[in-house]
CSV table of C-alpha atoms and ligand atoms in Angstrom, one decimal:
chain,number,residue,atom,x,y,z
A,1324,MET,CA,43.8,7.3,31.1
A,1325,THR,CA,46.4,5.8,28.8
A,1326,ASP,CA,48.4,7.9,26.5
A,1327,LYS,CA,46.4,6.7,23.6
A,1328,ASP,CA,43.0,7.2,25.3
A,1329,GLN,CA,43.6,10.9,25.6
A,1330,PHE,CA,43.4,11.3,21.8
A,1331,PHE,CA,39.8,10.2,21.8
A,1332,MET,CA,37.3,13.0,22.2
A,1333,ARG,CA,34.5,10.8,23.6
A,1334,GLU,CA,34.2,7.6,25.6
A,1335,ALA,CA,33.6,4.5,23.5
A,1336,TRP,CA,30.0,3.5,23.2
A,1337,GLU,CA,29.0,0.4,25.0
A,1338,TYR,CA,25.9,-1.5,24.1
A,1339,ASP,CA,23.4,-1.6,27.0
A,1340,PRO,CA,20.5,-4.0,26.2
A,1341,GLY,CA,18.4,-2.4,28.9
A,1342,ALA,CA,18.8,1.2,27.8
A,1343,LYS,CA,15.6,3.0,26.8
A,1344,PRO,CA,16.0,4.9,23.5
A,1345,LYS,CA,15.0,8.5,23.5
A,1346,PRO,CA,12.2,9.3,21.0
A,1347,ALA,CA,13.4,10.4,17.6
A,1348,PRO,CA,13.4,14.1,16.9
A,1349,ASP,CA,9.8,15.2,16.0
A,1350,ALA,CA,8.5,11.7,16.8
A,1351,HIS,CA,5.0,13.1,17.3
A,1352,LEU,CA,4.8,14.2,13.6
A,1353,GLY,CA,3.9,12.0,10.7
A,1354,PHE,CA,6.5,10.6,8.3
A,1355,ASN,CA,5.7,13.1,5.5
A,1356,THR,CA,5.7,16.1,7.8
A,1357,ARG,CA,9.1,15.0,9.2
A,1358,ALA,CA,10.5,14.6,5.7
A,1359,LEU,CA,9.7,18.3,5.1
A,1360,HIS,CA,10.2,20.0,8.4
A,1361,THR,CA,12.6,18.3,10.8
A,1362,GLY,CA,15.9,20.1,11.5
A,1363,PHE,CA,15.0,23.4,9.9
A,1364,ASP,CA,12.5,26.0,11.0
A,1365,PRO,CA,12.4,28.9,8.4
A,1366,LEU,CA,11.1,31.3,11.1
A,1367,LYS,CA,14.1,30.7,13.2
A,1368,SER,CA,16.4,31.4,10.2
A,1369,VAL,CA,14.8,34.8,9.5
A,1370,LYS,CA,17.4,36.8,11.3
A,1371,ASP,CA,20.4,35.2,9.6
A,1372,PHE,CA,19.2,34.1,6.2
A,1373,ARG,CA,15.6,34.9,5.5
A,1374,SER,CA,15.5,31.5,3.9
A,1375,PHE,CA,12.5,29.2,3.4
A,1376,VAL,CA,14.9,26.5,2.0
A,1377,PRO,CA,17.7,25.2,4.4
A,1378,PRO,CA,20.8,27.1,3.2
A,1379,ILE,CA,24.0,25.6,2.0
A,1380,THR,CA,26.6,26.7,4.5
A,1381,GLN,CA,29.8,26.2,2.4
A,1382,SER,CA,32.2,26.9,5.3
A,1383,MET,CA,34.6,24.4,6.8
A,1384,THR,CA,35.5,26.3,9.9
A,1385,TYR,CA,33.4,28.2,12.4
A,1386,PRO,CA,34.7,31.3,14.2
A,1387,TYR,CA,35.4,31.3,18.0
A,1388,GLU,CA,33.5,34.1,19.7
A,1389,ARG,CA,35.8,33.9,22.7
A,1390,PHE,CA,39.1,32.1,23.4
A,1391,GLU,CA,37.7,29.8,26.0
A,1392,GLU,CA,34.5,28.9,24.1
A,1393,ILE,CA,34.9,26.2,21.5
A,1394,PRO,CA,32.3,26.7,18.8
A,1395,TYR,CA,30.1,23.8,17.6
A,1396,PRO,CA,30.8,22.7,15.0
A,1397,VAL,CA,34.5,23.6,15.2
A,1398,TYR,CA,35.7,22.3,11.8
A,1399,GLY,CA,34.1,20.6,8.8
A,1400,ARG,CA,35.2,17.1,9.7
A,1401,THR,CA,32.9,17.1,12.7
A,1402,GLN,CA,29.7,18.4,11.1
A,1403,THR,CA,28.6,21.3,9.0
A,1404,PRO,CA,25.4,23.3,9.5
A,1405,THR,CA,23.8,21.8,6.4
A,1406,THR,CA,24.7,18.2,7.2
A,1407,ALA,CA,23.4,18.9,10.7
A,1408,VAL,CA,19.9,19.6,9.3
A,1409,LEU,CA,20.1,16.4,7.1
A,1410,GLU,CA,21.3,14.3,10.1
A,1411,GLU,CA,18.4,15.4,12.3
A,1412,ARG,CA,16.0,14.7,9.5
A,1413,LEU,CA,17.3,11.2,8.7
A,1414,ALA,CA,17.2,10.3,12.4
A,1415,ALA,CA,13.6,11.5,12.5
A,1416,LEU,CA,12.6,9.5,9.5
A,1417,GLU,CA,14.2,6.3,10.8
A,1418,GLY,CA,12.9,6.8,14.3
A,1419,GLY,CA,16.4,6.8,15.8
A,1420,GLU,CA,18.0,9.2,18.4
A,1421,ALA,CA,20.7,10.6,16.2
A,1422,CYS,CA,22.5,10.3,12.9
A,1423,VAL,CA,26.0,10.8,11.5
A,1424,THR,CA,26.6,11.1,7.7
A,1425,ALA,CA,29.6,10.0,5.6
A,1426,GLY,CA,30.9,10.5,2.1
A,1427,SER,CA,29.3,7.2,1.0
A,1428,GLY,CA,27.3,4.4,2.3
A,1429,SER,CA,30.4,2.2,2.3
A,1430,GLN,CA,32.3,4.8,4.3
A,1431,ALA,CA,29.4,4.9,6.8
A,1432,LEU,CA,29.6,1.1,7.2
A,1433,PHE,CA,33.4,1.2,7.6
A,1434,ASP,CA,33.2,4.0,10.2
A,1435,LEU,CA,30.6,2.1,12.2
A,1436,ILE,CA,32.5,-1.3,12.2
A,1437,PHE,CA,35.8,0.5,12.8
A,1438,THR,CA,34.3,2.2,15.8
A,1439,LEU,CA,32.7,-0.9,17.3
A,1440,THR,CA,35.3,-3.5,16.9
A,1441,ARG,CA,38.9,-4.2,18.1
A,1442,PRO,CA,41.3,-7.0,16.8
A,1443,GLY,CA,40.0,-10.4,17.8
A,1444,ASP,CA,36.3,-9.3,17.7
A,1445,ASN,CA,33.8,-10.4,15.1
A,1446,VAL,CA,30.7,-9.4,13.3
A,1447,VAL,CA,27.9,-11.8,12.3
A,1448,THR,CA,26.2,-11.3,8.9
A,1449,SER,CA,25.0,-13.4,5.9
A,1450,LEU,CA,26.0,-13.6,2.2
A,1451,ASN,CA,22.9,-11.5,1.4
A,1452,ILE,CA,24.9,-8.2,1.5
A,1453,TYR,CA,26.0,-5.7,-1.1
A,1454,GLY,CA,29.3,-6.1,-2.9
A,1455,GLU,CA,31.5,-3.6,-1.2
A,1456,GLY,CA,30.2,-4.7,2.2
A,1457,TYR,CA,31.3,-8.2,1.3
A,1458,LYS,CA,34.7,-6.9,0.3
A,1459,GLN,CA,35.1,-5.1,3.6
A,1460,ALA,CA,33.9,-8.2,5.5
A,1461,THR,CA,36.2,-10.7,3.7
A,1462,ALA,CA,39.3,-8.7,2.9
A,1463,ILE,CA,39.7,-5.3,4.6
A,1464,PHE,CA,38.6,-6.0,8.2
A,1465,PRO,CA,40.0,-9.6,8.6
A,1466,GLU,CA,43.3,-8.9,6.8
A,1467,ARG,CA,44.0,-5.4,8.1
A,1468,CYS,CA,42.2,-5.0,11.4
A,1469,GLY,CA,42.0,-8.6,12.7
A,1470,VAL,CA,38.2,-8.4,12.8
A,1471,ASP,CA,36.4,-11.5,11.5
A,1472,PHE,CA,33.0,-11.9,9.9
A,1473,HIS,CA,30.8,-15.0,10.4
A,1474,PHE,CA,28.4,-15.7,7.6
A,1475,VAL,CA,25.3,-17.5,8.9
A,1476,ASP,CA,24.4,-20.8,7.3
A,1477,ASP,CA,20.7,-20.3,6.8
A,1478,PRO,CA,19.7,-16.6,7.1
A,1479,ALA,CA,16.0,-17.6,7.1
A,1480,ASP,CA,16.4,-19.5,10.4
A,1481,PRO,CA,16.9,-17.4,13.6
A,1482,ALA,CA,18.7,-20.4,15.2
A,1483,SER,CA,21.4,-20.1,12.5
A,1484,TRP,CA,22.0,-16.4,13.5
A,1485,ASP,CA,22.1,-17.6,17.1
A,1486,ALA,CA,24.7,-20.3,16.4
A,1487,ALA,CA,27.0,-17.8,14.7
A,1488,ILE,CA,27.2,-15.4,17.6
A,1489,ASP,CA,30.0,-15.9,20.2
A,1490,ASP,CA,31.4,-13.9,23.1
A,1491,LYS,CA,33.6,-11.9,20.7
A,1492,THR,CA,30.6,-10.8,18.5
A,1493,LYS,CA,30.2,-7.0,18.6
A,1494,LEU,CA,27.6,-6.5,16.0
A,1495,VAL,CA,24.9,-8.4,14.0
A,1496,TRP,CA,24.5,-7.0,10.5
A,1497,VAL,CA,21.4,-7.7,8.4
A,1498,GLU,CA,20.7,-6.2,4.9
A,1499,THR,CA,17.0,-6.6,4.0
A,1500,PRO,CA,15.7,-6.8,1.4
A,1501,SER,CA,19.2,-7.7,0.1
A,1502,ASN,CA,21.0,-6.4,-2.9
A,1503,PRO,CA,20.8,-8.0,-5.5
A,1504,CYS,CA,18.6,-11.0,-4.7
A,1505,LEU,CA,15.9,-9.3,-2.5
A,1506,PHE,CA,16.2,-11.9,0.3
A,1507,VAL,CA,14.1,-10.7,3.2
A,1508,THR,CA,15.4,-11.3,6.7
A,1509,ASP,CA,13.1,-11.2,9.8
A,1510,ILE,CA,14.3,-8.1,11.6
A,1511,ALA,CA,12.3,-8.7,14.8
A,1512,ALA,CA,13.4,-12.4,15.0
A,1513,VAL,CA,17.1,-11.6,14.5
A,1514,ALA,CA,16.9,-8.7,17.0
A,1515,ASP,CA,15.5,-11.1,19.6
A,1516,VAL,CA,18.4,-13.5,19.0
A,1517,ALA,CA,21.1,-10.8,19.1
A,1518,HIS,CA,19.7,-9.1,22.1
A,1519,ALA,CA,19.4,-12.3,24.1
A,1520,LYS,CA,23.2,-12.6,23.7
A,1521,GLY,CA,23.8,-8.9,24.5
A,1522,VAL,CA,24.7,-7.9,20.9
A,1523,PRO,CA,23.3,-4.9,19.0
A,1524,LEU,CA,21.6,-5.3,15.6
A,1525,LEU,CA,22.4,-3.2,12.5
A,1526,VAL,CA,20.0,-3.2,9.6
A,1527,ASP,CA,21.0,-1.8,6.2
A,1528,ASN,CA,17.8,0.0,5.1
A,1529,THR,CA,19.1,1.2,1.8
A,1530,THR,CA,16.9,-0.9,-0.5
A,1531,ALA,CA,13.5,-0.3,1.3
A,1532,THR,CA,14.2,3.2,2.9
A,1533,ALA,CA,12.3,4.4,6.0
A,1534,ALA,CA,9.3,5.2,3.7
A,1535,LEU,CA,8.7,1.4,3.4
A,1536,GLN,CA,10.4,-0.2,6.4
A,1537,LYS,CA,11.2,0.9,10.0
A,1538,PRO,CA,14.0,-1.4,11.3
A,1539,ILE,CA,14.3,0.5,14.7
A,1540,ALA,CA,10.6,0.0,15.4
A,1541,LEU,CA,11.1,-3.7,14.7
A,1542,GLY,CA,13.9,-4.0,17.2
A,1543,ALA,CA,17.1,-2.9,15.4
A,1544,ASP,CA,19.5,-0.7,17.3
A,1545,MET,CA,21.0,1.1,14.3
A,1546,VAL,CA,20.4,1.6,10.6
A,1547,LEU,CA,22.9,1.9,7.8
A,1548,LEU,CA,21.9,4.0,4.8
A,1549,SER,CA,23.4,4.6,1.4
A,1550,ILE,CA,22.1,8.1,0.4
A,1551,THR,CA,23.4,7.4,-3.1
A,1552,LYS,CA,20.4,5.1,-3.9
A,1553,PHE,CA,16.7,5.9,-3.3
A,1554,LEU,CA,17.2,8.7,-0.7
A,1555,CYS,CA,18.8,10.8,-3.3
A,1556,GLY,CA,16.8,9.1,-6.1
A,1557,ASN,CA,18.7,10.2,-9.2
A,1558,ALA,CA,22.3,9.2,-8.8
A,1559,SER,CA,23.5,12.8,-8.3
A,1560,VAL,CA,24.8,12.3,-4.8
A,1561,LEU,CA,27.3,9.9,-3.2
A,1562,GLY,CA,26.6,9.7,0.5
A,1563,GLY,CA,25.8,7.5,3.5
A,1564,ALA,CA,24.7,7.6,7.1
A,1565,VAL,CA,24.3,5.7,10.4
A,1566,VAL,CA,21.3,6.2,12.6
A,1567,GLY,CA,21.2,4.9,16.1
A,1568,PRO,CA,21.7,5.7,19.8
A,1569,GLU,CA,23.1,9.2,20.3
A,1570,ALA,CA,26.1,7.9,22.3
A,1571,LEU,CA,27.0,5.5,19.5
A,1572,VAL,CA,26.6,8.2,16.8
A,1573,GLU,CA,28.8,10.6,18.7
A,1574,ASP,CA,31.4,7.9,19.3
A,1575,VAL,CA,31.5,7.3,15.5
A,1576,ARG,CA,31.6,11.1,14.8
A,1577,TRP,CA,34.2,12.1,17.3
A,1578,ASN,CA,36.4,9.0,17.5
A,1579,THR,CA,36.5,7.9,13.8
A,1580,THR,CA,35.0,10.4,11.3
A,1581,GLU,CA,36.5,13.5,13.0
A,1582,PHE,CA,40.0,11.9,12.7
A,1583,VAL,CA,39.6,10.4,9.3
A,1584,GLY,CA,37.4,12.8,7.3
A,1585,ALA,CA,35.5,11.3,4.3
A,1586,VAL,CA,32.4,13.3,5.3
A,1587,LEU,CA,29.3,14.3,3.4
A,1588,GLN,CA,29.8,17.8,1.9
A,1589,PRO,CA,27.2,20.6,2.4
A,1590,PHE,CA,26.1,20.7,-1.2
A,1591,GLU,CA,25.4,17.0,-1.2
A,1592,ALA,CA,23.6,17.3,2.1
A,1593,TRP,CA,21.5,20.2,0.7
A,1594,LEU,CA,20.6,18.2,-2.5
A,1595,THR,CA,19.6,15.2,-0.3
A,1596,LEU,CA,17.3,17.4,1.8
A,1597,GLN,CA,15.5,18.5,-1.4
A,1598,PHE,CA,15.1,14.9,-2.6
A,1599,LEU,CA,13.9,13.6,0.8
A,1600,GLU,CA,10.8,15.9,0.6
A,1601,THR,CA,9.4,13.5,-2.1
A,1602,LEU,CA,10.8,10.2,-0.7
A,1603,SER,CA,7.5,8.6,0.3
A,1604,LEU,CA,5.8,9.7,-3.0
A,1605,ARG,CA,8.7,8.2,-5.0
A,1606,MET,CA,8.8,5.0,-3.0
A,1607,GLU,CA,5.1,4.4,-3.5
A,1608,ARG,CA,5.4,4.9,-7.3
A,1609,HIS,CA,8.7,2.9,-7.5
A,1610,SER,CA,6.9,0.0,-5.7
A,1611,ALA,CA,3.8,0.2,-7.9
A,1612,ASN,CA,5.9,0.2,-11.1
A,1613,ALA,CA,8.2,-2.6,-9.8
A,1614,GLN,CA,5.2,-4.7,-8.9
A,1615,ARG,CA,3.8,-4.4,-12.4
A,1616,VAL,CA,7.2,-5.1,-14.0
A,1617,ALA,CA,7.8,-8.1,-11.7
A,1618,GLU,CA,4.4,-9.6,-12.6
A,1619,PHE,CA,5.2,-9.2,-16.3
A,1620,LEU,CA,8.6,-10.8,-15.9
A,1621,ALA,CA,7.2,-13.7,-13.8
A,1622,GLY,CA,4.9,-14.5,-16.7
A,1623,HIS,CA,7.5,-14.2,-19.5
A,1624,PRO,CA,8.5,-17.4,-21.2
A,1625,ARG,CA,12.1,-16.3,-21.5
A,1626,VAL,CA,12.6,-15.4,-17.9
A,1627,GLU,CA,13.8,-18.2,-15.7
A,1628,HIS,CA,13.3,-16.7,-12.3
A,1629,VAL,CA,12.2,-13.3,-10.7
A,1630,ASN,CA,13.2,-12.0,-7.2
A,1631,TYR,CA,10.7,-9.5,-5.9
A,1632,PRO,CA,9.3,-9.4,-2.4
A,1633,GLY,CA,5.9,-8.2,-3.7
A,1634,LEU,CA,5.4,-11.4,-5.7
A,1635,VAL,CA,3.2,-14.1,-4.0
A,1636,GLY,CA,5.8,-16.7,-5.1
A,1637,HIS,CA,8.7,-14.9,-3.3
A,1638,PRO,CA,9.9,-17.3,-0.5
A,1639,GLN,CA,9.5,-14.6,2.2
A,1640,HIS,CA,6.5,-12.9,0.7
A,1641,GLU,CA,4.4,-13.1,3.9
A,1642,LEU,CA,7.3,-11.8,6.0
A,1643,ALA,CA,7.8,-8.9,3.5
A,1644,GLN,CA,4.1,-8.0,3.8
A,1645,ARG,CA,4.4,-7.8,7.6
A,1646,GLN,CA,7.7,-6.0,7.6
A,1647,MET,CA,7.4,-3.6,4.7
A,1648,ARG,CA,4.7,-1.3,3.4
A,1649,ALA,CA,5.3,-2.3,-0.2
A,1650,GLY,CA,7.8,-4.3,-2.2
A,1651,GLY,CA,10.2,-1.4,-3.1
A,1652,GLY,CA,11.7,-0.4,-6.4
A,1653,MET,CA,14.3,-3.1,-7.0
A,1654,LEU,CA,14.0,-6.6,-8.4
A,1655,SER,CA,16.3,-9.0,-10.1
A,1656,PHE,CA,15.6,-11.7,-12.7
A,1657,VAL,CA,17.5,-14.5,-14.5
A,1658,ALA,CA,17.7,-14.3,-18.2
A,1659,PRO,CA,18.3,-17.6,-20.2
A,1660,GLY,CA,21.8,-18.5,-21.5
A,1661,GLY,CA,23.9,-17.5,-18.4
A,1662,MET,CA,26.3,-14.6,-18.7
A,1663,ALA,CA,26.2,-14.3,-22.4
A,1664,GLY,CA,22.4,-14.4,-22.4
A,1665,ALA,CA,22.2,-11.7,-19.7
A,1666,GLY,CA,24.7,-9.6,-21.7
A,1667,ALA,CA,22.7,-9.9,-24.9
A,1668,VAL,CA,19.5,-8.8,-23.1
A,1669,ILE,CA,21.2,-5.8,-21.5
A,1670,ASP,CA,22.7,-4.7,-24.8
A,1671,ARG,CA,19.3,-4.8,-26.4
A,1672,PHE,CA,17.7,-2.4,-23.9
A,1673,GLN,CA,16.8,0.9,-25.5
A,1674,LEU,CA,15.1,2.8,-22.6
A,1675,ILE,CA,16.7,1.0,-19.7
A,1676,THR,CA,20.3,2.1,-19.0
A,1677,HIS,CA,23.1,-0.2,-17.9
A,1678,ALA,CA,25.0,1.4,-15.1
A,1679,VAL,CA,26.2,0.6,-11.5
A,1680,THR,CA,23.7,1.9,-9.0
A,1681,PHE,CA,20.0,1.6,-8.2
A,1682,GLY,CA,17.2,3.8,-6.7
A,1683,THR,CA,17.2,6.2,-9.6
A,1684,SER,CA,14.2,7.9,-11.0
A,1685,ARG,CA,15.1,6.5,-14.5
A,1686,THR,CA,15.2,2.7,-14.8
A,1687,ILE,CA,18.6,1.2,-14.6
A,1688,CYS,CA,20.0,-2.3,-14.8
A,1689,MET,CA,23.3,-4.1,-13.8
A,1690,HIS,CA,24.9,-7.6,-14.0
A,1691,PRO,CA,25.9,-8.4,-10.3
A,1692,PRO,CA,27.9,-11.6,-11.0
A,1693,THR,CA,30.5,-9.7,-13.1
A,1694,ILE,CA,30.2,-6.2,-11.6
A,1695,THR,CA,29.4,-6.0,-7.9
A,1696,HIS,CA,29.7,-9.6,-6.6
A,1697,GLU,CA,32.6,-10.7,-8.7
A,1698,HIS,CA,34.8,-11.3,-5.6
A,1699,MET,CA,32.5,-13.9,-4.2
A,1700,THR,CA,33.5,-17.5,-4.9
A,1701,PRO,CA,31.2,-19.4,-7.3
A,1702,GLU,CA,30.0,-21.4,-4.3
A,1703,GLU,CA,29.1,-18.3,-2.4
A,1704,ARG,CA,27.4,-16.8,-5.4
A,1705,ALA,CA,25.3,-19.9,-5.8
A,1706,LYS,CA,24.4,-19.8,-2.1
A,1707,ALA,CA,23.4,-16.2,-2.3
A,1708,GLY,CA,21.3,-16.9,-5.4
A,1709,ILE,CA,23.5,-14.9,-7.8
A,1710,ASP,CA,23.0,-16.8,-11.0
A,1711,ASP,CA,25.3,-16.1,-14.0
A,1712,GLY,CA,22.2,-14.9,-15.9
A,1713,LEU,CA,21.1,-12.5,-13.0
A,1714,ILE,CA,20.1,-9.0,-14.0
A,1715,ARG,CA,19.4,-6.4,-11.3
A,1716,LEU,CA,16.6,-4.0,-12.3
A,1717,SER,CA,15.9,-0.8,-10.5
A,1718,VAL,CA,12.5,0.2,-11.7
A,1719,GLY,CA,12.1,3.9,-12.2
A,1720,LEU,CA,9.3,6.4,-12.4
A,1721,GLU,CA,8.5,6.0,-16.1
A,1722,ASP,CA,5.2,4.8,-17.4
A,1723,PRO,CA,5.4,1.1,-16.7
A,1724,ASP,CA,4.0,0.1,-20.1
A,1725,ASP,CA,7.0,1.7,-21.7
A,1726,LEU,CA,9.3,-0.4,-19.4
A,1727,ILE,CA,7.4,-3.5,-20.2
A,1728,THR,CA,7.7,-2.9,-24.0
A,1729,ASP,CA,11.5,-2.4,-23.6
A,1730,LEU,CA,11.9,-5.5,-21.5
A,1731,ASP,CA,9.8,-7.6,-23.9
A,1732,GLN,CA,11.7,-6.6,-27.0
A,1733,ALA,CA,15.1,-7.1,-25.2
A,1734,LEU,CA,14.1,-10.6,-23.9
A,1735,SER,CA,12.5,-11.7,-27.2
A,1736,GLY,CA,15.3,-10.2,-29.4
B,2902,PLP,C1,25.2,0.7,-2.5
B,2902,PLP,C2,24.9,0.1,-1.2
B,2902,PLP,C3,25.6,0.5,-0.1
B,2902,PLP,C4,26.8,1.4,-0.2
B,2902,PLP,O1,26.5,2.7,-0.6
B,2902,PLP,P1,27.6,3.6,-1.4
B,2902,PLP,O2,27.0,5.0,-1.1
B,2902,PLP,O3,27.5,3.2,-2.8
B,2902,PLP,O4,28.9,3.4,-0.8
B,2902,PLP,C5,25.3,0.0,1.2
B,2902,PLP,N1,24.3,-0.9,1.3
B,2902,PLP,C6,23.6,-1.3,0.2
B,2902,PLP,C7,22.5,-2.3,0.4
B,2902,PLP,C8,23.8,-0.8,-1.0
B,2902,PLP,O5,23.1,-1.2,-2.1
């Protein structure tokens, strides 16, 4: 043991392609039952709380009963009783062994990559990733940690992923469907390519959620989640999570999160538990509404292009149908007249709010080229399909006719 090693509470996780994952908590129960029950049994709480709802334990330290016995959790940076319920439930919904939460989705991504890589290593991904992920990949990790990111040339072609992996690759990272252009990557095909080279696969499941897509069942080793989006569902929580093998999750928790903090707080975990109870109902309605809105936009004379995996014309429509239960609640479309044209449409919306997020119960829109993906070069934006006139639309739970009326007047204006 070197002097430095003794700081770390757990051994570093090592990817073992032959390891058999343990079944997710409550794997024998259906998705909706897990969304309501996993991690908290009201009967077992009778003695302490008499609570039907998982309680918010707003305590950041946990008393020792005896000097030699370290309590678990010991301090709020490791875990809190309320986040423990949420972590067990998210693992169960994604079908993974375990879960560690973080103060945001971006923090969860950072904690994971920081845990898995050392200077000289690299991560393979594509340009179809969300804005802060791109900033971590092009600025923070290369400049400050000596970890490089390879962007594959053609994310639709498994051979392109294969070509980008070398002997210093520690992770392959896929976001599907991607934010903001809804590019759909073949999870099973990329998993095969990564595993053949002994590299684990991370899938960002933020856009689809486990209600619509099961990356681990398709071959991914770990899942990244922004709780801030559909999991919460109304932009009242900032949070994130990593689901994956227990040894990896505990490596992240004990060797990064525990030293750094930036954890999800009990109240946010509690709110998320309430919202998860309706996740599959919401995702079904978001998808049905988005499908109607996408079809309306695709037929509108003033719309140049629509990105939505549920549209027959989407380049990966068939793959999306195989890989997802429905198209999801997010789409993007290109308004005529470039940036100024998009701005004029956005300013004419009356019901639809312009703000930075998605996955909200109320419909929300945003202009990716100037707000989230402004750090990409114009060439990279073109390659990723981020046109100057692109508007991202997160279709909410309103009556779709009202959304169509608002879109029509804003486009025609
Ligand atoms: C927003 C987002 C994240 C990051 O989540 P935050 O909670 O906002 O940090 C990660 N992945 C995707 C696909 C996202 O859209």
